[in-house]
Tab-separated table of C-alpha atoms and ligand atoms in Angstrom:
chain	number	residue	atom	x	y	z
F	1	MET	CA	-26.949	-22.863	103.046
F	2	ALA	CA	-24.334	-23.275	100.336
F	3	HIS	CA	-25.088	-21.791	96.916
F	4	GLN	CA	-25.267	-24.400	94.179
F	5	ILE	CA	-23.449	-23.322	91.030
F	6	THR	CA	-22.999	-25.157	87.745
F	7	LEU	CA	-19.319	-25.010	86.803
F	8	ILE	CA	-18.553	-25.481	83.100
F	9	PRO	CA	-14.729	-25.428	82.768
F	10	GLY	CA	-14.843	-25.312	78.942
F	11	ASP	CA	-11.977	-25.844	76.489
F	12	GLY	CA	-8.496	-24.416	75.875
F	13	ILE	CA	-7.512	-22.122	78.749
F	14	GLY	CA	-11.025	-22.552	80.188
F	15	PRO	CA	-10.080	-25.180	82.802
F	16	GLU	CA	-7.019	-23.103	83.848
F	17	VAL	CA	-8.915	-19.848	84.424
F	18	ALA	CA	-11.900	-21.713	85.906
F	19	ALA	CA	-9.690	-23.463	88.495
F	20	ALA	CA	-8.065	-20.129	89.408
F	21	THR	CA	-11.467	-18.450	89.739
F	22	VAL	CA	-12.914	-21.245	91.865
F	23	ARG	CA	-9.960	-20.847	94.265
F	24	ALA	CA	-10.495	-17.078	94.471
F	25	VAL	CA	-14.262	-17.427	95.009
F	26	GLU	CA	-13.731	-20.049	97.725
F	27	ALA	CA	-11.182	-17.777	99.412
F	28	THR	CA	-13.941	-15.167	99.926
F	29	GLY	CA	-15.493	-17.625	102.417
F	30	VAL	CA	-18.826	-17.885	100.580
F	31	ALA	CA	-20.124	-21.468	100.776
F	32	ILE	CA	-20.578	-22.922	97.304
F	33	GLU	CA	-21.307	-26.428	96.050
F	34	TRP	CA	-19.980	-26.699	92.516
F	35	GLU	CA	-21.788	-28.997	90.117
F	36	VAL	CA	-19.251	-29.667	87.365
F	37	ALA	CA	-20.783	-30.106	83.896
F	38	ASN	CA	-18.828	-30.381	80.672
F	39	ALA	CA	-19.850	-28.685	77.436
F	40	GLY	CA	-17.872	-28.024	74.267
F	41	ALA	CA	-15.021	-30.010	72.721
F	42	ARG	CA	-14.395	-31.989	75.882
F	43	ALA	CA	-18.058	-33.024	76.154
F	44	LEU	CA	-18.057	-33.926	72.454
F	45	ALA	CA	-15.065	-36.232	72.937
F	46	GLU	CA	-16.516	-37.830	76.075
F	47	THR	CA	-20.200	-38.116	75.208
F	48	GLY	CA	-20.504	-37.451	71.479
F	49	VAL	CA	-22.649	-34.378	72.262
F	50	LEU	CA	-21.488	-30.743	72.469
F	51	LEU	CA	-24.132	-29.582	74.875
F	52	PRO	CA	-25.321	-32.603	76.866
F	53	ASP	CA	-28.816	-32.380	78.381
F	54	SER	CA	-27.184	-32.836	81.789
F	55	VAL	CA	-25.617	-29.340	81.454
F	56	LEU	CA	-28.987	-27.720	80.757
F	57	GLN	CA	-30.654	-29.752	83.522
F	58	SER	CA	-27.968	-28.678	85.988
F	59	LEU	CA	-28.414	-24.981	85.045
F	60	GLU	CA	-32.187	-25.295	85.258
F	61	ARG	CA	-31.716	-26.651	88.779
F	62	THR	CA	-29.027	-24.252	90.061
F	63	HIS	CA	-30.112	-21.206	87.964
F	64	VAL	CA	-26.502	-19.942	88.051
F	65	GLY	CA	-23.456	-21.007	86.044
F	66	LEU	CA	-19.777	-20.084	85.879
F	67	LYS	CA	-18.419	-20.981	82.465
F	68	GLY	CA	-15.052	-21.121	80.718
F	69	PRO	CA	-14.855	-20.545	76.936
F	70	ALA	CA	-15.782	-23.310	74.493
F	71	THR	CA	-14.219	-24.066	71.109
F	72	THR	CA	-16.237	-23.473	67.931
F	73	PRO	CA	-14.567	-24.762	64.749
F	74	ILE	CA	-14.114	-22.108	62.051
F	75	ALA	CA	-15.899	-22.414	58.662
F	76	GLY	CA	-17.258	-25.924	59.173
F	77	GLY	CA	-17.642	-28.436	61.983
F	78	HIS	CA	-20.166	-28.265	64.757
F	79	PRO	CA	-22.344	-25.232	65.622
F	80	SER	CA	-21.452	-22.954	68.548
F	81	VAL	CA	-22.148	-24.392	71.974
F	82	ASN	CA	-22.225	-20.836	73.352
F	83	VAL	CA	-24.979	-19.753	70.987
F	84	ALA	CA	-26.910	-22.955	71.741
F	85	LEU	CA	-26.635	-22.481	75.510
F	86	ARG	CA	-27.765	-18.839	75.329
F	87	LYS	CA	-30.721	-19.722	73.121
F	88	ARG	CA	-31.833	-22.850	74.982
F	89	LEU	CA	-31.876	-21.001	78.333
F	90	ASP	CA	-33.106	-17.736	76.774
F	91	LEU	CA	-30.198	-15.762	78.239
F	92	TYR	CA	-31.149	-12.692	76.276
F	93	VAL	CA	-28.884	-10.050	77.829
F	94	ASN	CA	-25.118	-10.232	77.406
F	95	PHE	CA	-23.866	-7.726	79.981
F	96	ARG	CA	-20.214	-6.695	79.584
F	97	PRO	CA	-18.720	-4.003	81.811
F	98	VAL	CA	-15.559	-2.444	80.344
F	99	LYS	CA	-13.591	-0.574	82.970
F	100	MET	CA	-9.970	0.459	83.450
F	101	LEU	CA	-8.205	-1.313	86.327
F	102	PRO	CA	-5.901	0.816	88.490
F	103	GLY	CA	-2.247	0.766	87.454
F	104	LEU	CA	-2.895	-1.194	84.258
F	105	LYS	CA	-0.672	-0.113	81.381
F	106	SER	CA	-2.694	0.573	78.241
F	107	ARG	CA	-2.546	3.153	75.468
F	108	PHE	CA	-5.672	4.594	77.075
F	109	GLN	CA	-4.561	4.362	80.709
F	110	ASP	CA	-5.118	8.055	81.475
F	111	LEU	CA	-8.769	8.006	80.419
F	112	PRO	CA	-11.614	7.222	82.843
F	113	ILE	CA	-13.118	4.425	80.725
F	114	ASP	CA	-16.235	2.967	82.323
F	115	MET	CA	-18.827	1.673	79.863
F	116	ILE	CA	-21.164	-1.303	79.701
F	117	ILE	CA	-22.093	-3.250	76.581
F	118	PHE	CA	-25.645	-4.643	76.431
F	119	ARG	CA	-25.459	-7.181	73.598
F	120	GLU	CA	-28.641	-8.879	72.371
F	121	ASN	CA	-27.860	-12.547	72.828
F	122	THR	CA	-30.425	-14.711	71.039
F	123	GLU	CA	-30.865	-13.717	67.381
F	124	ASP	CA	-29.426	-11.592	64.526
F	125	LEU	CA	-26.888	-13.374	62.291
F	126	TYR	CA	-26.251	-15.792	65.175
F	127	SER	CA	-29.472	-17.607	64.330
F	128	GLY	CA	-27.223	-20.019	62.430
F	129	LEU	CA	-29.658	-20.086	59.501
F	130	GLU	CA	-27.457	-20.465	56.430
F	131	HIS	CA	-27.978	-22.261	53.166
F	132	GLU	CA	-26.581	-22.493	49.672
F	133	VAL	CA	-29.118	-20.984	47.269
F	134	VAL	CA	-27.323	-22.264	44.174
F	135	PRO	CA	-23.691	-23.434	43.950
F	136	GLY	CA	-21.463	-20.448	44.731
F	137	VAL	CA	-24.211	-18.405	46.396
F	138	VAL	CA	-24.748	-18.663	50.143
F	139	GLU	CA	-27.358	-16.893	52.248
F	140	SER	CA	-27.176	-16.187	56.016
F	141	LEU	CA	-30.364	-14.998	57.639
F	142	LYS	CA	-30.269	-11.997	59.940
F	143	ILE	CA	-33.268	-12.311	62.241
F	144	ILE	CA	-34.312	-9.218	64.206
F	145	THR	CA	-37.574	-9.333	66.142
F	146	ARG	CA	-39.564	-6.697	67.971
F	147	GLY	CA	-39.731	-8.935	71.058
F	148	ALA	CA	-35.983	-9.518	71.430
F	149	SER	CA	-35.055	-5.935	70.508
F	150	THR	CA	-37.529	-4.469	72.996
F	151	ARG	CA	-36.388	-6.604	75.895
F	152	ILE	CA	-32.668	-5.831	75.418
F	153	ALA	CA	-33.470	-2.118	75.046
F	154	ARG	CA	-35.668	-2.135	78.160
F	155	ALA	CA	-33.047	-4.091	80.125
F	156	THR	CA	-30.475	-1.408	79.251
F	157	PHE	CA	-32.669	1.518	80.295
F	158	GLU	CA	-33.881	-0.257	83.431
F	159	TYR	CA	-30.256	-0.845	84.435
F	160	ALA	CA	-29.436	2.826	83.723
F	161	ARG	CA	-32.292	3.992	85.962
F	162	ARG	CA	-31.508	1.498	88.745
F	163	GLU	CA	-27.772	2.204	88.801
F	164	GLY	CA	-27.913	5.959	88.136
F	165	ARG	CA	-26.169	5.785	84.742
F	166	LYS	CA	-26.608	8.777	82.482
F	167	LYS	CA	-26.652	7.817	78.823
F	168	VAL	CA	-27.602	4.990	76.430
F	169	THR	CA	-26.143	4.752	72.911
F	170	ALA	CA	-27.904	2.463	70.421
F	171	VAL	CA	-25.546	1.100	67.758
F	172	HIS	CA	-26.855	0.091	64.321
F	173	LYS	CA	-26.429	0.033	60.543
F	174	ALA	CA	-29.980	1.076	59.731
F	175	ASN	CA	-28.784	3.264	56.853
F	176	ILE	CA	-28.140	0.001	54.951
F	177	MET	CA	-30.239	-2.620	56.763
F	178	LYS	CA	-33.268	-0.377	56.910
F	179	MET	CA	-35.740	-3.050	57.931
F	180	SER	CA	-33.799	-5.230	60.389
F	181	ASP	CA	-31.614	-2.625	62.100
F	182	GLY	CA	-34.451	-0.168	61.523
F	183	LEU	CA	-36.701	-2.335	63.708
F	184	PHE	CA	-33.969	-2.602	66.349
F	185	LEU	CA	-33.730	1.216	66.428
F	186	THR	CA	-37.499	1.666	66.594
F	187	CYS	CA	-37.562	-0.564	69.685
F	188	CYS	CA	-34.674	1.378	71.274
F	189	ARG	CA	-36.486	4.686	70.608
F	190	GLU	CA	-39.704	3.337	72.132
F	191	ALA	CA	-37.806	2.227	75.243
F	192	ALA	CA	-35.972	5.576	75.424
F	193	ALA	CA	-39.298	7.406	75.473
F	194	GLN	CA	-40.215	5.535	78.675
F	195	PHE	CA	-37.027	6.763	80.398
F	196	PRO	CA	-36.912	10.502	79.658
F	197	GLU	CA	-34.358	11.229	82.384
F	198	ILE	CA	-31.743	9.123	80.553
F	199	GLU	CA	-29.915	10.698	77.631
F	200	TYR	CA	-30.281	8.673	74.434
F	201	ASN	CA	-28.331	8.820	71.186
F	202	GLU	CA	-27.686	6.608	68.158
F	203	LEU	CA	-24.486	5.829	66.265
F	204	ILE	CA	-23.904	3.948	63.032
F	205	VAL	CA	-21.619	1.050	63.921
F	206	ASP	CA	-18.642	2.144	61.777
F	207	ASN	CA	-18.684	5.653	63.230
F	208	CYS	CA	-19.126	4.096	66.689
F	209	CYS	CA	-15.846	2.155	66.240
F	210	MET	CA	-14.003	5.385	65.455
F	211	GLN	CA	-15.610	7.286	68.351
F	212	LEU	CA	-14.750	4.454	70.746
F	213	VAL	CA	-11.076	4.683	69.836
F	214	MET	CA	-10.964	8.512	69.760
F	215	ARG	CA	-13.133	9.322	72.796
F	216	PRO	CA	-13.880	6.146	74.787
F	217	GLU	CA	-14.447	8.113	78.001
F	218	ARG	CA	-17.619	9.647	76.544
F	219	PHE	CA	-19.491	6.331	76.394
F	220	ASP	CA	-21.709	5.054	79.185
F	221	LEU	CA	-24.139	2.231	78.219
F	222	LEU	CA	-24.243	0.781	74.682
F	223	VAL	CA	-27.094	-1.374	73.376
F	224	LEU	CA	-26.416	-3.448	70.261
F	225	PRO	CA	-27.736	-6.326	68.178
F	226	ASN	CA	-25.809	-9.580	68.597
F	227	LEU	CA	-23.078	-9.316	65.918
F	228	TYR	CA	-22.111	-5.680	66.513
F	229	GLY	CA	-22.164	-6.416	70.250
F	230	ASP	CA	-19.708	-9.266	69.776
F	231	ILE	CA	-17.281	-7.211	67.689
F	232	ILE	CA	-17.507	-4.027	69.770
F	233	SER	CA	-16.883	-6.076	72.938
F	234	ASP	CA	-13.443	-7.134	71.697
F	235	LEU	CA	-12.701	-3.597	70.463
F	236	THR	CA	-13.510	-2.108	73.863
F	237	ALA	CA	-11.569	-4.888	75.634
F	238	GLY	CA	-8.551	-3.618	73.686
F	239	LEU	CA	-8.985	-0.191	75.280
F	240	VAL	CA	-8.656	-1.509	78.834
F	241	GLY	CA	-5.860	-4.078	78.574
F	242	GLY	CA	-7.279	-6.780	76.323
F	243	LEU	CA	-9.394	-9.899	76.475
F	244	GLY	CA	-7.751	-11.084	79.677
F	245	ILE	CA	-9.674	-8.398	81.554
F	246	VAL	CA	-13.318	-8.059	80.494
F	247	PRO	CA	-16.034	-10.089	82.261
F	248	ALA	CA	-19.550	-10.912	81.113
F	249	ALA	CA	-22.896	-12.135	82.348
F	250	ASN	CA	-25.507	-13.898	80.194
F	251	LEU	CA	-28.795	-13.046	81.865
F	252	GLY	CA	-32.301	-14.429	81.397
F	253	GLU	CA	-35.476	-14.490	83.483
F	254	LYS	CA	-34.625	-17.799	85.161
F	255	CYS	CA	-30.885	-18.392	84.712
F	256	ALA	CA	-27.628	-16.473	84.651
F	257	VAL	CA	-24.346	-17.767	83.230
F	258	PHE	CA	-21.169	-15.833	83.997
F	259	GLU	CA	-18.238	-16.115	81.596
F	260	ALA	CA	-15.376	-13.997	80.224
F	261	VAL	CA	-15.584	-12.224	76.864
F	262	HIS	CA	-12.496	-14.096	75.647
F	263	GLY	CA	-12.309	-17.434	73.853
F	264	THR	CA	-10.206	-20.542	74.382
F	265	ALA	CA	-6.878	-18.793	73.530
F	266	PRO	CA	-5.377	-21.854	71.778
F	267	ASP	CA	-2.003	-20.078	71.450
F	268	ILE	CA	-1.349	-20.102	75.216
F	269	VAL	CA	-3.084	-23.272	76.436
F	270	GLY	CA	-1.277	-25.261	79.139
F	271	LYS	CA	1.571	-22.767	79.563
F	272	GLY	CA	0.408	-21.107	82.780
F	273	LEU	CA	0.128	-17.796	80.901
F	274	ALA	CA	-3.648	-17.316	80.895
F	275	ASN	CA	-4.920	-14.245	82.690
F	276	PRO	CA	-7.804	-15.305	84.968
F	277	THR	CA	-8.888	-11.677	85.642
F	278	ALA	CA	-11.777	-11.758	83.145
F	279	LEU	CA	-13.351	-14.874	84.673
F	280	MET	CA	-12.598	-13.642	88.203
F	281	GLN	CA	-14.368	-10.370	87.398
F	282	SER	CA	-17.252	-12.451	85.990
F	283	ALA	CA	-17.314	-14.179	89.391
F	284	VAL	CA	-17.511	-10.720	91.013
F	285	LEU	CA	-20.727	-10.207	89.013
F	286	MET	CA	-21.890	-13.711	89.968
F	287	LEU	CA	-21.389	-13.126	93.701
F	288	ALA	CA	-23.369	-9.863	93.482
F	289	HIS	CA	-26.121	-11.723	91.584
F	290	LEU	CA	-26.218	-14.297	94.414
F	291	GLY	CA	-26.707	-11.502	96.944
F	292	GLU	CA	-23.168	-11.929	98.307
F	293	ARG	CA	-22.394	-8.190	98.017
F	294	ASP	CA	-19.625	-8.146	100.598
F	295	ALA	CA	-17.727	-11.068	99.017
F	296	SER	CA	-18.253	-9.563	95.568
F	297	GLN	CA	-16.755	-6.240	96.638
F	298	ARG	CA	-13.861	-7.897	98.471
F	299	LEU	CA	-12.956	-9.971	95.428
F	300	GLN	CA	-13.147	-6.890	93.176
F	301	LYS	CA	-10.948	-4.892	95.551
F	302	ALA	CA	-8.426	-7.744	95.815
F	303	ILE	CA	-8.116	-7.871	92.010
F	304	GLN	CA	-7.712	-4.082	91.886
F	305	ALA	CA	-5.048	-4.221	94.599
F	306	VAL	CA	-3.005	-6.755	92.609
F	307	TYR	CA	-3.162	-4.460	89.542
F	308	ALA	CA	-2.293	-1.371	91.585
F	309	GLU	CA	0.716	-3.241	92.995
F	310	GLY	CA	1.648	-4.475	89.519
F	311	LYS	CA	4.021	-7.249	90.677
F	312	CYS	CA	2.189	-10.475	89.797
F	313	LEU	CA	0.457	-9.584	86.537
F	314	THR	CA	0.351	-11.977	83.590
F	315	GLY	CA	2.169	-11.415	80.282
F	316	ASP	CA	-0.856	-10.147	78.306
F	317	VAL	CA	-0.941	-7.030	80.530
F	318	GLY	CA	2.817	-6.535	80.609
F	319	GLY	CA	3.739	-8.628	83.648
F	320	ALA	CA	5.904	-11.726	84.053
F	321	GLY	CA	3.638	-13.638	86.435
F	322	SER	CA	1.812	-16.908	85.840
F	323	THR	CA	-1.865	-17.757	86.247
F	324	PHE	CA	-0.926	-19.341	89.583
F	325	GLN	CA	1.104	-16.373	90.872
F	326	PHE	CA	-1.652	-13.913	89.957
F	327	THR	CA	-4.243	-16.093	91.691
F	328	GLU	CA	-2.097	-16.393	94.837
F	329	ALA	CA	-1.739	-12.598	94.911
F	330	VAL	CA	-5.520	-12.107	94.648
F	331	ILE	CA	-6.141	-14.625	97.433
F	332	HIS	CA	-3.453	-12.945	99.577
F	333	ASN	CA	-5.230	-9.592	99.099
F	334	LEU	CA	-8.563	-11.064	100.195
Q	401	NAD	P1	-9.532	-15.726	71.919
Q	401	NAD	O1	-10.299	-14.802	72.805
Q	401	NAD	O2	-9.475	-17.143	72.339
Q	401	NAD	O3	-8.013	-15.186	71.792
Q	401	NAD	C1	-7.669	-13.954	71.166
Q	401	NAD	C2	-6.288	-13.491	71.686
Q	401	NAD	O4	-6.425	-13.048	73.049
Q	401	NAD	C3	-5.243	-14.614	71.714
Q	401	NAD	O5	-3.990	-14.079	71.395
Q	401	NAD	C4	-5.246	-15.079	73.162
Q	401	NAD	O6	-4.033	-15.628	73.615
Q	401	NAD	C5	-5.580	-13.785	73.907
Q	401	NAD	N1	-6.321	-14.073	75.144
Q	401	NAD	C6	-7.637	-14.396	75.240
Q	401	NAD	N2	-7.945	-14.619	76.511
Q	401	NAD	C7	-6.836	-14.456	77.245
Q	401	NAD	C8	-6.536	-14.572	78.633
Q	401	NAD	N3	-7.470	-14.902	79.531
Q	401	NAD	N4	-5.265	-14.355	79.036
Q	401	NAD	C9	-4.327	-14.007	78.164
Q	401	NAD	N5	-4.534	-13.877	76.831
Q	401	NAD	C10	-5.785	-14.100	76.382
Q	401	NAD	O7	-10.151	-15.579	70.463
Q	401	NAD	P2	-9.978	-16.500	69.154
Q	401	NAD	O8	-8.555	-16.955	69.043
Q	401	NAD	O9	-10.590	-15.701	68.102
Q	401	NAD	O10	-10.919	-17.772	69.416
Q	401	NAD	C11	-10.438	-19.042	69.862
Q	401	NAD	C12	-11.615	-19.982	70.087
Q	401	NAD	O11	-12.439	-19.504	71.165
Q	401	NAD	C13	-12.567	-20.153	68.883
Q	401	NAD	O12	-12.930	-21.525	68.810
Q	401	NAD	C14	-13.769	-19.327	69.248
Q	401	NAD	O13	-14.949	-19.782	68.649
Q	401	NAD	C15	-13.813	-19.538	70.760
Q	401	NAD	N6	-14.531	-18.488	71.495
Q	401	NAD	C16	-15.316	-18.889	72.511
Q	401	NAD	C17	-15.978	-17.952	73.289
Q	401	NAD	C18	-16.838	-18.441	74.420
Q	401	NAD	O14	-16.832	-19.619	74.743
Q	401	NAD	N7	-17.615	-17.586	75.076
Q	401	NAD	C19	-15.811	-16.575	73.034
Q	401	NAD	C20	-14.967	-16.189	71.996
Q	401	NAD	C21	-14.308	-17.156	71.226
């Protein structure tokens, strides 16, 4: 039986990295029927709606999506399709493994960096609740709930126990936001108490940024509210070669949507320069989620082999190869 997957190519470099990833996934031999569904700027132009109901219906049917990035206009325009998708499907865990690939040239290449970000994905300042109180004064509401904080904290500790990871770091700014980040921390502490074999510590987000740059190899799992999780994800991507590398999975009880950490990269669209590694590594997570362990491991090893060889890498990681050449090399190594 073929797996049915909703494929959302997205905007900008999305269709380029999605096409490359589909080729690599198909080359593993796993049978997949792709249900293509457009969301984002392309859907808006075609249907007048950013997130058509057909996309949600497809994901509710297939339960699994592979998604390219979608454009969100800055300071005005339409709301984020990514935030809407995560909220509508209650994809409350944003799981982002940050790991050094063999042979990759980075300022931190000699360090054994292997950490995972658990970003709360449904609330915080991403609630999109903003209003002008009086002219010249704007308020954005930061929503932190016990329910959402507890389930992201528990998901982090459960993963640590299941996968034999050693330590969880909760990241916060509860010295200033005593109530909202204070509640987030309380929930993390309550979860930590249920998992005594796992080391638990807390870091204020500004100190955490410094520690990540100074001693990234000391981090294992990090659990964060939505906004800090978003920012720290890009910071940690910078440690391991940049946004072209880091994959992600948006996980809920019923659905999972796999996408890269990066955005639409408007500066390199249509030039054949986009690095498809991040979406390919998201597909590695997707194949494992589907129970296709062997294909998942083969795809991961093929990507690692191309980095170890270092001949067909894209420009963002110091190579001179194109999206196509990198993809061919991965497929060759499968
Ligand atoms: P970005 O991630 O698109 O790009 C930041 C920098 O990283 C750029 O220089 C870009 O060229 C580079 N880069 C990113 N991905 C790359 C890849 N695969 N290969 C090579 N280089 C890569 O961030 P931005 O410029 O801040 O955002 C652009 C748009 O993307 C915005 O509309 C933003 O809202 C959207 N966005 C979407 C998502 C998503 O859909 N999940 C995530 C982040 C940003």
